[in-house]
mmCIF file of C-alpha atoms in Angstrom:
data_model
loop_
_atom_site.group_PDB
_atom_site.id
_atom_site.type_symbol
_atom_site.label_atom_id
_atom_site.label_comp_id
_atom_site.label_asym_id
_atom_site.label_seq_id
_atom_site.Cartn_x
_atom_site.Cartn_y
_atom_site.Cartn_z
ATOM 1 C CA UNK A 894 -25.554 -48.088 -46.354
ATOM 2 C CA UNK A 895 -22.729 -46.469 -48.872
ATOM 3 C CA UNK A 896 -24.672 -43.209 -49.250
ATOM 4 C CA UNK A 897 -24.433 -43.279 -45.207
ATOM 5 C CA UNK A 898 -20.531 -43.691 -45.545
ATOM 6 C CA UNK A 899 -20.121 -41.023 -48.238
ATOM 7 C CA UNK A 900 -22.528 -38.863 -45.914
ATOM 8 C CA UNK A 901 -19.425 -39.694 -42.681
ATOM 9 C CA UNK A 902 -16.913 -38.847 -44.984
ATOM 10 C CA UNK A 903 -18.787 -35.331 -46.065
ATOM 11 C CA UNK A 904 -18.868 -34.992 -42.222
ATOM 12 C CA UNK A 905 -15.087 -35.225 -41.491
ATOM 13 C CA UNK A 906 -14.847 -32.661 -43.979
ATOM 14 C CA UNK A 907 -13.538 -35.355 -46.808
ATOM 15 C CA UNK A 908 -14.522 -35.053 -50.636
ATOM 16 C CA UNK A 909 -15.807 -38.572 -51.152
ATOM 17 C CA UNK A 910 -15.747 -37.585 -54.943
ATOM 18 C CA UNK A 911 -11.866 -37.291 -55.240
ATOM 19 C CA UNK A 912 -10.209 -39.848 -56.927
ATOM 20 C CA UNK A 913 -8.828 -41.478 -54.181
ATOM 21 C CA UNK A 914 -12.133 -42.256 -52.094
ATOM 22 C CA UNK A 915 -14.285 -42.474 -55.133
ATOM 23 C CA UNK A 916 -15.469 -46.288 -54.468
ATOM 24 C CA UNK A 917 -14.391 -46.045 -50.629
ATOM 25 C CA UNK A 918 -18.580 -45.834 -49.553
ATOM 26 C CA UNK A 919 -19.429 -49.251 -51.598
ATOM 27 C CA UNK A 920 -16.049 -50.806 -50.728
ATOM 28 C CA UNK A 921 -16.914 -50.081 -47.102
ATOM 29 C CA UNK A 922 -20.561 -51.528 -47.015
ATOM 30 C CA UNK A 923 -19.367 -54.327 -48.812
ATOM 31 C CA UNK A 924 -16.740 -55.082 -45.977
ATOM 32 C CA UNK A 925 -19.393 -54.684 -43.272
ATOM 33 C CA UNK A 926 -21.756 -57.077 -44.768
ATOM 34 C CA UNK A 927 -19.000 -59.763 -44.910
ATOM 35 C CA UNK A 928 -17.933 -58.793 -41.384
ATOM 36 C CA UNK A 929 -21.573 -59.376 -40.373
ATOM 37 C CA UNK A 930 -22.708 -62.046 -42.756
ATOM 38 C CA UNK A 931 -22.645 -64.339 -39.386
ATOM 39 C CA UNK A 932 -26.472 -63.211 -39.069
ATOM 40 C CA UNK A 933 -27.456 -64.735 -42.480
ATOM 41 C CA UNK A 934 -25.548 -68.298 -41.713
ATOM 42 C CA UNK A 935 -27.364 -70.756 -38.867
ATOM 43 C CA UNK A 936 -25.230 -73.416 -37.275
ATOM 44 C CA UNK A 937 -27.474 -76.074 -37.802
ATOM 45 C CA UNK A 938 -27.505 -75.455 -41.181
ATOM 46 C CA UNK A 939 -23.997 -75.701 -41.531
ATOM 47 C CA UNK A 940 -23.235 -78.689 -38.995
ATOM 48 C CA UNK A 941 -26.807 -80.888 -39.613
ATOM 49 C CA UNK A 942 -24.924 -83.137 -42.640
ATOM 50 C CA UNK A 943 -21.379 -83.272 -41.314
ATOM 51 C CA UNK A 944 -22.564 -85.171 -38.133
ATOM 52 C CA UNK A 945 -21.471 -88.806 -37.739
ATOM 53 C CA UNK A 946 -22.308 -91.721 -35.384
ATOM 54 C CA UNK A 947 -19.442 -92.899 -32.954
ATOM 55 C CA UNK A 948 -21.341 -95.322 -30.986
ATOM 56 C CA UNK A 949 -18.964 -97.885 -31.524
ATOM 57 C CA UNK A 950 -15.641 -95.343 -30.064
ATOM 58 C CA UNK A 951 -15.873 -95.029 -26.553
ATOM 59 C CA UNK A 952 -14.866 -91.542 -25.543
ATOM 60 C CA UNK A 953 -14.790 -90.628 -22.005
ATOM 61 C CA UNK A 954 -12.683 -87.362 -22.261
ATOM 62 C CA UNK A 955 -13.164 -84.073 -23.754
ATOM 63 C CA UNK A 956 -12.370 -83.764 -27.905
ATOM 64 C CA UNK A 957 -10.556 -80.647 -27.880
ATOM 65 C CA UNK A 958 -10.403 -78.788 -31.311
ATOM 66 C CA UNK A 959 -8.176 -75.577 -30.507
ATOM 67 C CA UNK A 960 -6.632 -72.980 -32.524
ATOM 68 C CA UNK A 961 -9.686 -71.941 -34.737
ATOM 69 C CA UNK A 962 -9.215 -69.016 -36.838
ATOM 70 C CA UNK A 963 -10.980 -65.622 -35.697
ATOM 71 C CA UNK A 964 -9.655 -62.623 -34.394
ATOM 72 C CA UNK A 965 -7.773 -64.444 -31.471
ATOM 73 C CA UNK A 966 -8.174 -67.956 -30.725
ATOM 74 C CA UNK A 967 -11.236 -70.369 -29.757
ATOM 75 C CA UNK A 968 -10.644 -73.536 -27.920
ATOM 76 C CA UNK A 969 -13.963 -75.572 -28.550
ATOM 77 C CA UNK A 970 -14.134 -78.948 -26.566
ATOM 78 C CA UNK A 971 -17.133 -81.686 -26.162
ATOM 79 C CA UNK A 972 -17.619 -84.890 -24.761
ATOM 80 C CA UNK A 973 -19.328 -87.281 -27.161
ATOM 81 C CA UNK A 974 -22.541 -88.612 -26.832
ATOM 82 C CA UNK A 975 -22.869 -91.144 -29.760
ATOM 83 C CA UNK A 976 -22.328 -88.380 -32.202
ATOM 84 C CA UNK A 977 -19.351 -86.140 -33.871
ATOM 85 C CA UNK A 978 -19.480 -83.301 -35.804
ATOM 86 C CA UNK A 979 -17.074 -82.840 -39.035
ATOM 87 C CA UNK A 980 -13.571 -80.805 -37.671
ATOM 88 C CA UNK A 981 -14.340 -77.536 -40.197
ATOM 89 C CA UNK A 982 -17.785 -77.505 -39.103
ATOM 90 C CA UNK A 983 -17.044 -76.286 -35.782
ATOM 91 C CA UNK A 984 -14.867 -73.451 -37.171
ATOM 92 C CA UNK A 985 -17.466 -72.130 -39.544
ATOM 93 C CA UNK A 986 -19.631 -72.171 -36.373
ATOM 94 C CA UNK A 987 -17.611 -70.208 -34.528
ATOM 95 C CA UNK A 988 -17.591 -68.004 -37.209
ATOM 96 C CA UNK A 989 -21.065 -67.425 -37.834
ATOM 97 C CA UNK A 990 -21.132 -66.121 -34.231
ATOM 98 C CA UNK A 991 -18.073 -63.991 -34.534
ATOM 99 C CA UNK A 992 -19.251 -62.513 -37.778
ATOM 100 C CA UNK A 993 -21.876 -60.486 -35.324
ATOM 101 C CA UNK A 994 -22.062 -57.249 -33.366
ATOM 102 C CA UNK A 995 -21.021 -58.941 -30.215
ATOM 103 C CA UNK A 996 -19.563 -59.303 -26.797
ATOM 104 C CA UNK A 997 -17.243 -62.479 -26.039
ATOM 105 C CA UNK A 998 -19.526 -63.871 -23.200
ATOM 106 C CA UNK A 999 -22.214 -64.324 -25.684
ATOM 107 C CA UNK A 1000 -20.067 -65.620 -28.658
ATOM 108 C CA UNK A 1001 -18.816 -68.299 -26.259
ATOM 109 C CA UNK A 1002 -22.364 -68.796 -24.790
ATOM 110 C CA UNK A 1003 -23.697 -69.179 -28.486
ATOM 111 C CA UNK A 1004 -21.120 -71.194 -30.097
ATOM 112 C CA UNK A 1005 -21.239 -73.942 -27.273
ATOM 113 C CA UNK A 1006 -25.559 -73.754 -27.575
ATOM 114 C CA UNK A 1007 -25.086 -74.524 -30.872
ATOM 115 C CA UNK A 1008 -23.007 -77.406 -30.592
ATOM 116 C CA UNK A 1009 -25.568 -78.335 -27.601
ATOM 117 C CA UNK A 1010 -28.441 -78.355 -30.575
ATOM 118 C CA UNK A 1011 -26.377 -80.389 -32.928
ATOM 119 C CA UNK A 1012 -24.956 -83.004 -31.069
ATOM 120 C CA UNK A 1013 -26.475 -83.465 -27.142
ATOM 121 C CA UNK A 1014 -22.906 -84.153 -25.811
ATOM 122 C CA UNK A 1015 -22.071 -84.776 -22.564
ATOM 123 C CA UNK A 1016 -20.674 -81.626 -22.071
ATOM 124 C CA UNK A 1017 -19.040 -78.594 -24.019
ATOM 125 C CA UNK A 1018 -16.599 -76.164 -23.377
ATOM 126 C CA UNK A 1019 -15.876 -73.004 -25.068
ATOM 127 C CA UNK A 1020 -12.580 -70.835 -24.559
ATOM 128 C CA UNK A 1021 -11.723 -67.466 -26.100
ATOM 129 C CA UNK A 1022 -8.126 -65.674 -26.609
ATOM 130 C CA UNK A 1023 -9.178 -62.957 -28.157
ATOM 131 C CA UNK A 1024 -8.420 -58.913 -28.377
ATOM 132 C CA UNK A 1025 -10.403 -55.979 -29.097
ATOM 133 C CA UNK A 1026 -9.383 -54.569 -32.234
ATOM 134 C CA UNK A 1027 -10.687 -51.012 -31.130
ATOM 135 C CA UNK A 1028 -8.225 -50.928 -28.691
ATOM 136 C CA UNK A 1029 -5.188 -52.512 -31.027
ATOM 137 C CA UNK A 1030 -6.018 -49.839 -33.634
ATOM 138 C CA UNK A 1031 -6.172 -47.063 -31.176
ATOM 139 C CA UNK A 1032 -4.726 -48.359 -28.004
ATOM 140 C CA UNK A 1033 -6.391 -47.979 -24.378
#
């Protein structure tokens, strides 16, 4: 990947051997691997050890967890069906799918499906408030 970035810099007319760019291809490659690490993680592995029986708690309304950090906000809510998931695991599940090359519609569905698969709740909802980073950086 670093070699490809080096080629891109050259194609832009830059000298990848100049002082300010010497380590840029490697840093860029490292950043891309971090930003897309969701391809190497799975929601089941994150949540399997953080599911707790809650049959003694009668819950008939959504358990909403919002303001989960993301480039934007993800609101996750589910109606428990005898089992609940540790709160931090919801944020990690959102992070797994957010760190893939992605569209918002697929992302919300994947988060909801992961929670459905882990907990088999009575219902689950995922709502996102986000901004497209290309629009933020470049304008419309």
